[in-house]
XYZ file of C-alpha atoms in Angstrom:
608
model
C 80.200 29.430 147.458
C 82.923 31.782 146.635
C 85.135 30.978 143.446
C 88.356 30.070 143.547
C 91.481 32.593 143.600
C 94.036 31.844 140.540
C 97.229 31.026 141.892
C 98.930 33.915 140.137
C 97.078 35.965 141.934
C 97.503 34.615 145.702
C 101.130 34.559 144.460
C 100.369 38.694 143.634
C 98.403 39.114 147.043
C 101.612 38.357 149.108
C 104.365 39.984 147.501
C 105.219 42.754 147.255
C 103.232 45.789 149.177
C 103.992 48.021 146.037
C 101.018 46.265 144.310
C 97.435 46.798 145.213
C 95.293 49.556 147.308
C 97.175 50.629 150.380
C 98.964 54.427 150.870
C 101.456 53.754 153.665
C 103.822 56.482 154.823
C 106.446 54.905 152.315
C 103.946 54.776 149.499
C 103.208 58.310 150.534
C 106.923 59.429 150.137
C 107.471 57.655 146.982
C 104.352 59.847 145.815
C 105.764 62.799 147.111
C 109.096 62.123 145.195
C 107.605 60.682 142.079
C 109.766 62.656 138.807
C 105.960 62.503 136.984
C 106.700 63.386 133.329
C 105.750 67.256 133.255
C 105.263 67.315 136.658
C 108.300 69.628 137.084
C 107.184 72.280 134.380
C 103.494 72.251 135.829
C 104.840 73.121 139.516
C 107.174 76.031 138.483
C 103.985 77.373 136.203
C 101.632 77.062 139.076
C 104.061 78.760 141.425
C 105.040 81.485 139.210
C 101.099 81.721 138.593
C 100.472 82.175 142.453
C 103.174 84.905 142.730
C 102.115 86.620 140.152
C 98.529 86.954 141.861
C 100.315 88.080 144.934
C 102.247 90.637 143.280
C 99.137 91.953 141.193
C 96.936 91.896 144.470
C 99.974 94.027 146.565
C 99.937 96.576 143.739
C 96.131 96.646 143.999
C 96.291 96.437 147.977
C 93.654 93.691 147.886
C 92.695 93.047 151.868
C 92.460 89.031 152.234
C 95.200 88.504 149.558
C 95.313 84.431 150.479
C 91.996 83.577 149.147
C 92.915 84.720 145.268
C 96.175 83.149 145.680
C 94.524 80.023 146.865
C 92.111 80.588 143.869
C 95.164 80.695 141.567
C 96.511 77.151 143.446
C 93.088 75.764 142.906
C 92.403 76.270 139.640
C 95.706 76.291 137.927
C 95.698 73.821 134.572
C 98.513 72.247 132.641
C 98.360 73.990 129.128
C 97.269 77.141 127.641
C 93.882 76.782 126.193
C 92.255 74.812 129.318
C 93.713 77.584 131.748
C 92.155 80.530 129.481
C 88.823 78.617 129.172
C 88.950 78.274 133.188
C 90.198 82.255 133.636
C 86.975 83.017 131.147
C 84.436 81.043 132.847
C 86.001 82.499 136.269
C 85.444 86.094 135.692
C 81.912 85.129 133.910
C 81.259 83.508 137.076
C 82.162 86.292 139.381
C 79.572 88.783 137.631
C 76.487 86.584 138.519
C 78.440 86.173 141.985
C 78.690 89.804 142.508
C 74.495 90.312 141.841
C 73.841 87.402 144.146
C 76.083 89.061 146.604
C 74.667 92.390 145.957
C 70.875 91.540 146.603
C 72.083 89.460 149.463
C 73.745 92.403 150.915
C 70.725 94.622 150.747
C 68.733 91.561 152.573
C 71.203 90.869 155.461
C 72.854 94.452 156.008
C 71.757 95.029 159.393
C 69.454 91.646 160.183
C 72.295 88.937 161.724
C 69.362 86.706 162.019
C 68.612 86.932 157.834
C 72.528 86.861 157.089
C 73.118 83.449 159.335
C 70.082 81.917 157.305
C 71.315 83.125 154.220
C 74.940 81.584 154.623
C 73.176 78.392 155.579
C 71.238 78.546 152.645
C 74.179 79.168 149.996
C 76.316 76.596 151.884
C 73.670 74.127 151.640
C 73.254 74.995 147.546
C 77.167 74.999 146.718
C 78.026 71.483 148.533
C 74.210 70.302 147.003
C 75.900 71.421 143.373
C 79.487 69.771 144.395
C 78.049 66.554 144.762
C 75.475 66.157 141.938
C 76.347 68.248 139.206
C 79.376 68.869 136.740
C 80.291 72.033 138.903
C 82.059 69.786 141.465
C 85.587 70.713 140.732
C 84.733 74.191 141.297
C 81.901 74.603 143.392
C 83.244 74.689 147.005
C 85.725 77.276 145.707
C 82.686 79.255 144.382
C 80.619 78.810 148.125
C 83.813 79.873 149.488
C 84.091 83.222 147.753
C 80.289 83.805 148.289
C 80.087 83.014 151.869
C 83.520 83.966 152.625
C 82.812 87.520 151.161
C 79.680 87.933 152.936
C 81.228 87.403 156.769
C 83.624 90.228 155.604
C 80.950 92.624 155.204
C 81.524 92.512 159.631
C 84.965 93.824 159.258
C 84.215 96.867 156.596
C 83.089 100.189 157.335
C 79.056 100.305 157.642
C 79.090 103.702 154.935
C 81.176 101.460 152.130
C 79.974 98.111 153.036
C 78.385 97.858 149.479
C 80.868 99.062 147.581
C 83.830 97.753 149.267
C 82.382 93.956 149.752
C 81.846 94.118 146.195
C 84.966 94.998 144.526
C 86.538 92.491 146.871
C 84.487 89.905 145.652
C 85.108 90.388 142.520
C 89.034 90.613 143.154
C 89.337 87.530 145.288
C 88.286 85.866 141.404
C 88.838 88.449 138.563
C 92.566 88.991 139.575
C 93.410 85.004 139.103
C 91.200 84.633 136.498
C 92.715 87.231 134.567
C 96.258 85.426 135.625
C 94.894 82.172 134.406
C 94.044 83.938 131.162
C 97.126 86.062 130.581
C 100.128 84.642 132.318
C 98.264 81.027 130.823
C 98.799 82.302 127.221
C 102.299 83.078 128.136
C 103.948 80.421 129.672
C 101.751 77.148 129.296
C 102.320 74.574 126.812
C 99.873 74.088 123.939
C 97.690 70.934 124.792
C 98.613 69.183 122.003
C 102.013 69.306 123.132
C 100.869 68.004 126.674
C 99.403 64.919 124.491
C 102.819 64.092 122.845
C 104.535 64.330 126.105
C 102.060 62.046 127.497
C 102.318 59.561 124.614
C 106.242 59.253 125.090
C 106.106 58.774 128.667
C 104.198 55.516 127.981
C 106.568 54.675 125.445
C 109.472 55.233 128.087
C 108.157 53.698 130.662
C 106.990 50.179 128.290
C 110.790 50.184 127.128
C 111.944 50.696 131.021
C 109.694 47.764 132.018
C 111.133 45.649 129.440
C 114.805 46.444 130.672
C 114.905 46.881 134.112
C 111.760 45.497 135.342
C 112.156 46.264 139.428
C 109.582 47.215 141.890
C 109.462 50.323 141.621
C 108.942 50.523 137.546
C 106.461 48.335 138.079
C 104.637 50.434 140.337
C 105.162 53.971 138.543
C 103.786 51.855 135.522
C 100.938 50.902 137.559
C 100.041 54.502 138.410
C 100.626 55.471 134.704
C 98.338 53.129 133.369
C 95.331 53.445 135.554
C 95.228 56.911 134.347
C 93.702 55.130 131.370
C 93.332 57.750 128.439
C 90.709 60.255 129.760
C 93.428 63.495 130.225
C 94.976 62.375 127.418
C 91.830 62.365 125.587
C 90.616 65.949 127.397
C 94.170 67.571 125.709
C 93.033 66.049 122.305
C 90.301 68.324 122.932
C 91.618 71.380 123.990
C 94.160 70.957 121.459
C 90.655 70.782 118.380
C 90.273 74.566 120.432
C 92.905 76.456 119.155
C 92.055 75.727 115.599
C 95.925 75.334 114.384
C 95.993 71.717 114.613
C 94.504 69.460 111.715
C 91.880 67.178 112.515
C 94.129 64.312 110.835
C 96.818 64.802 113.693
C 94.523 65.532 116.318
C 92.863 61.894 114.779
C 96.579 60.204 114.744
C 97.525 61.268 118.021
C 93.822 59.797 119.454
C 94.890 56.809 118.231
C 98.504 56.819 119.456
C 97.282 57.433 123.058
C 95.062 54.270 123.056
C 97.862 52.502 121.665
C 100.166 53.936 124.153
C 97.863 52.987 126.992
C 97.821 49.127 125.083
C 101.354 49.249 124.784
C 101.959 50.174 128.405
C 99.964 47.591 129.768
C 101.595 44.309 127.388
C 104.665 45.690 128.568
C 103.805 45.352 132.161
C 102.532 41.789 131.742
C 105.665 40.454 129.671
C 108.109 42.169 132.182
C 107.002 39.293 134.749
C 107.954 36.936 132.605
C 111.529 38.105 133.097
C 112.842 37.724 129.408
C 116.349 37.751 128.089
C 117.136 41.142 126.676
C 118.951 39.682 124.297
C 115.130 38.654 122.680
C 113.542 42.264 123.581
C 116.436 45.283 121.790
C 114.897 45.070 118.426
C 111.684 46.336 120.034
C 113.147 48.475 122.687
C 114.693 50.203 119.923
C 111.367 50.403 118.108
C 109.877 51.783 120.770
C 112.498 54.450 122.109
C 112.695 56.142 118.553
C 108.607 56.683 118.390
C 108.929 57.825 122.049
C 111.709 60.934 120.929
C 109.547 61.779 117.562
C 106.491 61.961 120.478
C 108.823 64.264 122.570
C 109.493 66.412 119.552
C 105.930 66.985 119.142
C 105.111 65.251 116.107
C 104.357 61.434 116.088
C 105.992 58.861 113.514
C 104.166 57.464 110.623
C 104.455 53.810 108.516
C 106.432 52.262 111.856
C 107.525 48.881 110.784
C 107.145 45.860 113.317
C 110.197 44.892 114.380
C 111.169 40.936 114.374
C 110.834 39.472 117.890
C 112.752 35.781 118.450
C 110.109 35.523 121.463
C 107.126 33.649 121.179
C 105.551 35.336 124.199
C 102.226 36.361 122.915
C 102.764 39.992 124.480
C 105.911 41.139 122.577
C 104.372 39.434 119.745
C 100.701 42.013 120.448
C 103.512 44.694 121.073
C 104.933 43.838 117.653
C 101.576 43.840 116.441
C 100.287 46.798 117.366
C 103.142 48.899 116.391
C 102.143 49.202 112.485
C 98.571 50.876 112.989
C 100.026 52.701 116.305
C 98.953 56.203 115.337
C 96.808 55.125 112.340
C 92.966 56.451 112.949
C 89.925 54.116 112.561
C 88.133 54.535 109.514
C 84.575 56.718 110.157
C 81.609 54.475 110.889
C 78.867 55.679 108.811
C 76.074 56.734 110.518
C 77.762 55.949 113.770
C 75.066 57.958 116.397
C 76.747 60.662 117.926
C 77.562 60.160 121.770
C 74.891 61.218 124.217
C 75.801 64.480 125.944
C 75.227 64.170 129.869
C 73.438 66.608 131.502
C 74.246 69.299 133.843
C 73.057 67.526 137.200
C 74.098 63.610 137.571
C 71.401 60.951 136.717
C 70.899 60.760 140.896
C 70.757 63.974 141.790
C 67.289 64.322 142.939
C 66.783 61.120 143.984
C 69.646 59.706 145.585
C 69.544 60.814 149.436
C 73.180 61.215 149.695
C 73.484 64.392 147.737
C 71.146 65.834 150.593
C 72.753 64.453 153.211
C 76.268 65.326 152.155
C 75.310 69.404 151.449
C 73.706 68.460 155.119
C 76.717 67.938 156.980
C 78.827 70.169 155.203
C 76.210 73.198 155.663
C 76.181 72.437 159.780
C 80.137 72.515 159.721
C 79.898 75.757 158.043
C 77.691 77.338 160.428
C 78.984 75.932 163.419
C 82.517 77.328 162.377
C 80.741 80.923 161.780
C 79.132 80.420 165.490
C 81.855 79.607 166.993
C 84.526 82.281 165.945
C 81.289 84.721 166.709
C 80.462 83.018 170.117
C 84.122 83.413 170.929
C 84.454 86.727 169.268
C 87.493 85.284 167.876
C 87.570 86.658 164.057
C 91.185 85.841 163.317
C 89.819 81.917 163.596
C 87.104 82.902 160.579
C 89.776 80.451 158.451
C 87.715 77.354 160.104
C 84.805 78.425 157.585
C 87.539 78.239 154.334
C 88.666 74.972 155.417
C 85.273 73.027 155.924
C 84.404 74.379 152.142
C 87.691 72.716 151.070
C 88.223 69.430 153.092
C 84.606 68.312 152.752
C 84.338 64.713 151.754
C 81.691 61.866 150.605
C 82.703 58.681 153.101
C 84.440 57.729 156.155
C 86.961 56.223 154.541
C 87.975 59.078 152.228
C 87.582 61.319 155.757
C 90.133 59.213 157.282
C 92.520 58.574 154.951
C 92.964 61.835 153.690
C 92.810 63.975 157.757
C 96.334 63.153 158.107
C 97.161 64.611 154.799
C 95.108 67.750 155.459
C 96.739 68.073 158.887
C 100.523 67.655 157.948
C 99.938 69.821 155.245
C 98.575 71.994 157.658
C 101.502 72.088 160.087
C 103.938 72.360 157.530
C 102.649 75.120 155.888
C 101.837 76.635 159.351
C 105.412 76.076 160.187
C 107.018 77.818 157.282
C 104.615 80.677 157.330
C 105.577 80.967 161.356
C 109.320 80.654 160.416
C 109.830 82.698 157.894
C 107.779 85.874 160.179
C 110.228 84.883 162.606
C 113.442 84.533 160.558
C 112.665 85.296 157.218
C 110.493 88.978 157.353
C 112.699 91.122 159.385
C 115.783 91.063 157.001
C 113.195 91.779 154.001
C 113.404 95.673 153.026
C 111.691 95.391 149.566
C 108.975 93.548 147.885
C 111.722 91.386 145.820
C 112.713 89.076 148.736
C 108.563 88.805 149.537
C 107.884 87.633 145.991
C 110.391 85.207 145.990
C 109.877 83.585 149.957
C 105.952 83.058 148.296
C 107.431 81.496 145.271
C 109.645 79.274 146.936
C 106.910 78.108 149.415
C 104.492 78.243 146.681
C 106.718 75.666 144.546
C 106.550 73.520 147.613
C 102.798 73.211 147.765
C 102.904 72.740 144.113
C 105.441 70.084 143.806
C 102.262 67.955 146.399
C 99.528 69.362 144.563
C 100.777 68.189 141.078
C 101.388 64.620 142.476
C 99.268 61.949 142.765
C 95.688 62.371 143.991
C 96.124 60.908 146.724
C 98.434 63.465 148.459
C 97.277 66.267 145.951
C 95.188 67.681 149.617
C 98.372 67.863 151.250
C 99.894 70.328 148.918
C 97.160 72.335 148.869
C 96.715 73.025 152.886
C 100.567 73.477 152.376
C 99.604 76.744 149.983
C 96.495 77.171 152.390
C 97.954 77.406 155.653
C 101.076 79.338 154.503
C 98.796 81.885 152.409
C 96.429 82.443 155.498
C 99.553 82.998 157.561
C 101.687 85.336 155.691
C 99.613 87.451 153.604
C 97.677 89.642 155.757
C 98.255 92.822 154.924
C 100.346 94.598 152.198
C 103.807 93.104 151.835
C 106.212 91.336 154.742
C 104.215 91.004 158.181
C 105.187 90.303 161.477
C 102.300 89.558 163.238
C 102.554 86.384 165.159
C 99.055 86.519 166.699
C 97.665 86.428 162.942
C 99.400 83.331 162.085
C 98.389 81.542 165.328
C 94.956 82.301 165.398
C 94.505 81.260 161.511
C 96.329 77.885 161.929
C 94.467 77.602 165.162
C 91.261 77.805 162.452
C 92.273 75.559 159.666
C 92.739 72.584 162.956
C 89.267 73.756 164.172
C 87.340 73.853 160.370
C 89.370 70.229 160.158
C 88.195 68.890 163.444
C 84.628 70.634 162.900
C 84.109 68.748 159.630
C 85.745 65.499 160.256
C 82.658 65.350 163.469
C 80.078 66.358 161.239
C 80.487 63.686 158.523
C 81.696 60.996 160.744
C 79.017 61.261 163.419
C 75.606 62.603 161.393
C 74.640 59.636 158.219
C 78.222 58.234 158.410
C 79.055 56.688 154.724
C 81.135 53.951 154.064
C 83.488 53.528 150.722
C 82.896 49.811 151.014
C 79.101 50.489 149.806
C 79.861 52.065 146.758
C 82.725 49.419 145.774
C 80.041 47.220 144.372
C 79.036 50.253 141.711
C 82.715 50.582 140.652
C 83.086 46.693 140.693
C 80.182 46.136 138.168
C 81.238 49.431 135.978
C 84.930 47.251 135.868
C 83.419 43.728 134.926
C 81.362 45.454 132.214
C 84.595 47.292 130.708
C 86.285 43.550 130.868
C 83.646 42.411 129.096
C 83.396 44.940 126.266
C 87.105 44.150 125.948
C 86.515 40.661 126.007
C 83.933 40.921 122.911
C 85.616 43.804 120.770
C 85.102 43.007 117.406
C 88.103 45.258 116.159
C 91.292 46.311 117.274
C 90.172 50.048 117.852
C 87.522 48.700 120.215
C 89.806 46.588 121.936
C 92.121 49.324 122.665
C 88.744 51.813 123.847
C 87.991 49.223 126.533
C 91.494 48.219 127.358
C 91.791 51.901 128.515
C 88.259 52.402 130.286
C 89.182 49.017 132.238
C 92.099 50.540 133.664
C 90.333 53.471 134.503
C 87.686 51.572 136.239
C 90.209 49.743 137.703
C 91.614 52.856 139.112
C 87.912 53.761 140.678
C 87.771 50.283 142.359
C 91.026 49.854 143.579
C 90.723 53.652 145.452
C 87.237 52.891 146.642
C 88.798 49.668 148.538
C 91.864 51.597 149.674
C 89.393 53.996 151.319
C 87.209 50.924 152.520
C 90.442 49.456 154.288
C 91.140 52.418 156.095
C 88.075 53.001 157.953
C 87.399 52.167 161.561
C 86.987 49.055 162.855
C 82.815 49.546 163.603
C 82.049 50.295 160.728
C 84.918 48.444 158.323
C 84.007 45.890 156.248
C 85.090 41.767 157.514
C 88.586 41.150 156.393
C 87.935 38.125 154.563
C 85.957 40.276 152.066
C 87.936 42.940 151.721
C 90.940 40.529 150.967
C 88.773 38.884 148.787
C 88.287 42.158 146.764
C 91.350 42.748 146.378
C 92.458 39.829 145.103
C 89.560 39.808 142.492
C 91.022 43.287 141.456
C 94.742 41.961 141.241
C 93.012 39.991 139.222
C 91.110 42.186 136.977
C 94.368 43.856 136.717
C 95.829 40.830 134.901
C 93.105 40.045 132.832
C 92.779 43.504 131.227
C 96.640 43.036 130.061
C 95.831 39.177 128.872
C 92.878 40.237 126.898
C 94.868 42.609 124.914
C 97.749 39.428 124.039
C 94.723 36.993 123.781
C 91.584 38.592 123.333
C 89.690 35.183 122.985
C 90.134 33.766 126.755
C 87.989 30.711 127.582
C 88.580 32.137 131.289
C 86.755 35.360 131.025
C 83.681 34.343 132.193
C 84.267 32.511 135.186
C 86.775 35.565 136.402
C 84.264 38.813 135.404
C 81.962 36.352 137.510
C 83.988 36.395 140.786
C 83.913 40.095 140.349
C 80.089 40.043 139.793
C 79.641 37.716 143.219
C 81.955 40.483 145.556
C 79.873 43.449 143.991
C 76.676 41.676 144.630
């Protein structure tokens, strides 16, 4: 028998459709327009980044100039040091590339036959490595430049084939790595300045929940939190890198991003409560200083707790937490270290998905190469980019994300069109070039840098525009070009979607239960902390689970109707995750709840 639903959360379920899975086309705007802290800075960087790759490639005359560009758009990071390790590990990259590519030249030059097996067999290998190993952010992009540079060896002259497919290779990643590395140094923020910027943004946004606690707050808040502390905690990291940080700050500011995380989400769960703000300015004040010292850079030390005429047991764990905000736990001695993972995930060779995911993706690769060779189409050859880039794991994520991936698509399509049309004839130098790809560029970035949800869409923006415009060397005004490589990216898109909707079809709503159980175990860890540091650990891996399970459901919800979970379970999931939601903040204001149990068991019973 299923449990019963709290009222506050049936009250939760129909209000408001700002709260809980669901990306409509307003969610989707409000995403698009979202003023993310930094989110401003990190677009101009990444378009200035992609220019700059365009400019160095022109000089260079690099032939395909959209793939390093796209490179550059892919791999672009927020601060200095993770953007030079990235540029480093690119160009170390491309030299084992370039002898793979070089023995695989000798094998195929001449023997179609050995050249379509070999493609089949890299493909296979890169989407194999993107779905069970830590290479998954970059391995696509890596299968891309391999097989991409090996159907180019077609279009170069038979006497320089070696030579020439080579040093493009090795352009399409050394040029933005070395951008990454250089122009990173340059213009990026340190990471530890990334940290403190992240830290006052919390602090804002607890004080603007406090104030004006309207829908939309709320939901930005939402967003903010389920980011839990993981990027935070990866720019701790970087920042330990460049060696000019102590490891006393670096400890502090550890400490002030659980809080902030802590902070963020008591905030959230005394705004409902609608409170006079008579009882909240002492804290607001409180709060608002630490979040300018954070903005400075520097965080504030011996912060006093400020008296609170409220009795509401989250200003007062507010109030509470403010005195040890950035103060570090004391060492545990002989605390184990924490287990490193290994390069491959724990189910990589036995879990049949991984297989059947490099599967499908391998037989849209090849049946994109046949088909632009069938036709004898080459100018469609963009159909064999895209399936390396919109390739994903389930139906639902398929689905949800196509019409992304196509409007992205046809916008970027459209501007690269319109500006050959209108824009290209009046340009005489390559001045007005530089800046049309920095304007368009800022436009894909401005998606990309946005949630993750519409991050796809920004990219085919940059993908479609870059595969339309840059063709040769400076402004072009071939029309046919741009047609036949849009007419590409919709085939690789329509190839793809078929293959991994039609061959082992996967649906989200199977791997909820995973995500569910990894949640209920972070509530209960919270539940059971022993200290405060603990507390705030699994206050902050709760939310990030949270954020796992609540995507996983959005995807489920979107799938087709044969293969879509029954309604009455998904509702029932996400109510148990509205739920969750509130229990995470109510454990941090009341850590001892004599309600745990029976609500980590409702989540138990829908992930069963």
């Amino acid at each position: 028998m299923a449990l019963p639903v709290p009222d506050t959360v049936a009250e939760a379920s129909s209000s408001s459709s700002m709260k809980g899975p669901g990306l409509g086309l307003a969610r989707i705007w409000r995403l698009v327009c979202d003023p993310a802290p930094g989110r401003l800075g990190y677009t101009l960087r990444m378009a200035a980044a992609c220019t700059t790759t365009v400019l160095i490639g022109e000089i260079w005359q690099v032939p395909e100039l959209a793939v390093p560009a796209l490179v550059t758009m892919a791999l672009w990071q927020k601060d200095r040091v993770t953007n030079a390790l990235a540029g480093v590990a690119v160009n170390v990259l491309i030299l084992i590339l370039l002898l793979i590519i070089y023995a695989l030249i000798r094998l195929t030059l001449d023997h179609p036959m050995g050249l379509v097996i070999v493609i089949a067999l890299l493909s296979f290998s890169f989407f194999f490595l993107g779905s069970a190993s830590k290479l998954k952010p970059v391995a696509y992009m890596l299968g891309l430049i391999t097989v991409y540079g090996l159907i180019a060896i077609d279009q170069v002259p038979v006497g320089e084939v070696v030579t020439r497919a080579l040093l493009y290779t090795d352009l399409f990643l050394a040029v933005p790595g070395a951008v990454m590395i250089v122009l990173g140094l340059l213009i990026c923020p340190s990471p530890k300045k990334i940290l403190t910027d992240s830290i006052a943004a919390r602090l804002y946004m607890a004080v603007r929940l406090l104030q004006t606690p309207d829908a939309l707050t709320q939901e930005r808040a939402t967003d903010m939190l389920r980011e839990g502390t993981a990027v935070m905690m990866k720019s701790a990291k970087m920042a330990s890198l460049e060696k000019i940080w102590s490891l006393h700050d670096l400890a502090c500011l550890r400490q002030a991003a659980n809080s902030s995380v802590a902070g963020l989400a008591l905030a959230d769960e005394a705004s409902r409560a609608r409170l006079p703000p008579g009882q909240l300015s002492r804290l607001t004040e409180t709060l608002e200083g630490m979040a300018r010292i954070f903005a400075g850079g520097d965080y504030p030390t011996a912060i006093e707790s400020p008296v609170i005429s409220s009795e509401h047991p989250s200003l007062q764990a507010i109030a509470a937490l403010l005195p040890s905000f950035t103060t570090p736990p004391a060492p545990v001695a002989g605390k184990s270290p924490e287990k490193k993972s290994s390069f491959f995930s724990e189910d990589a060779f036995t879990n049949p998905d991984h297989v059947r995911f490099a599967v499908k993706g391998t037989a849209a690769v090849m049946l994109s190469y046949l088909t632009f060779k069938v036709l004898d189409w080459p100018g469609i050859h963009t159909c064999i980019i895209t399936c390396f880039i919109v390739a994903l794991p389930t139906m639902g994520e398929m689905i949800s994300k196509l019409t992304l991936r196509i409007t992205g698509a046809l916008i970027g399509g459209t501007l690269g069109i319109a500006s050959i049309i209108a824009v290209m004839p009046h340009l005489n130098g390559i001045t007005g070039f530089l800046a049309l790809v920095f304007i368009v560029s800022l436009i894909g970035a401005w998606v990309k840098t946005g949630d993750d949800r519409i991050a796809y869409a920004g990219f085919q923006i940059g993908l479609a525009f870059y595969l339309t415009d840059l063709k040769g060397y400076g402004p072009t005004a071939d029309m046919a070009t741009a047609r036949d490589r849009i007419v590409g990216i919709m085939l690789g898109n329509l190839i793809t979607y078929a293959m991994f909707t039609s061959f082992w079809p996967a649906s989200a709503y199977d791997h909820l239960g995973a995500s569910l159980r990894k949640l209920t175990d972070c509530l209960k860890r919270q539940g059971k902390a022993q200290s405060s540091e603990d507390q705030l650990q699994a206050a902050a891996l709760s939310q990030s689970a949270l954020l796992e399970s609540e995507r996983t459901l959005e995807y489920a919800m979107s799938e087709p109707a044969h293969m879509r979970a029954d309604q009455p379970s998904l509702q029932a999931a996400r109510n148990a995750l509205i739920d969750a939601s509130r229990l995470t903040e109510e454990l941090l204001a009341t850590p001892k709840r004599p309600d745990l149990a029976d609500r980590t068991a409702r989540l138990e019973q829908i992930a069963s």
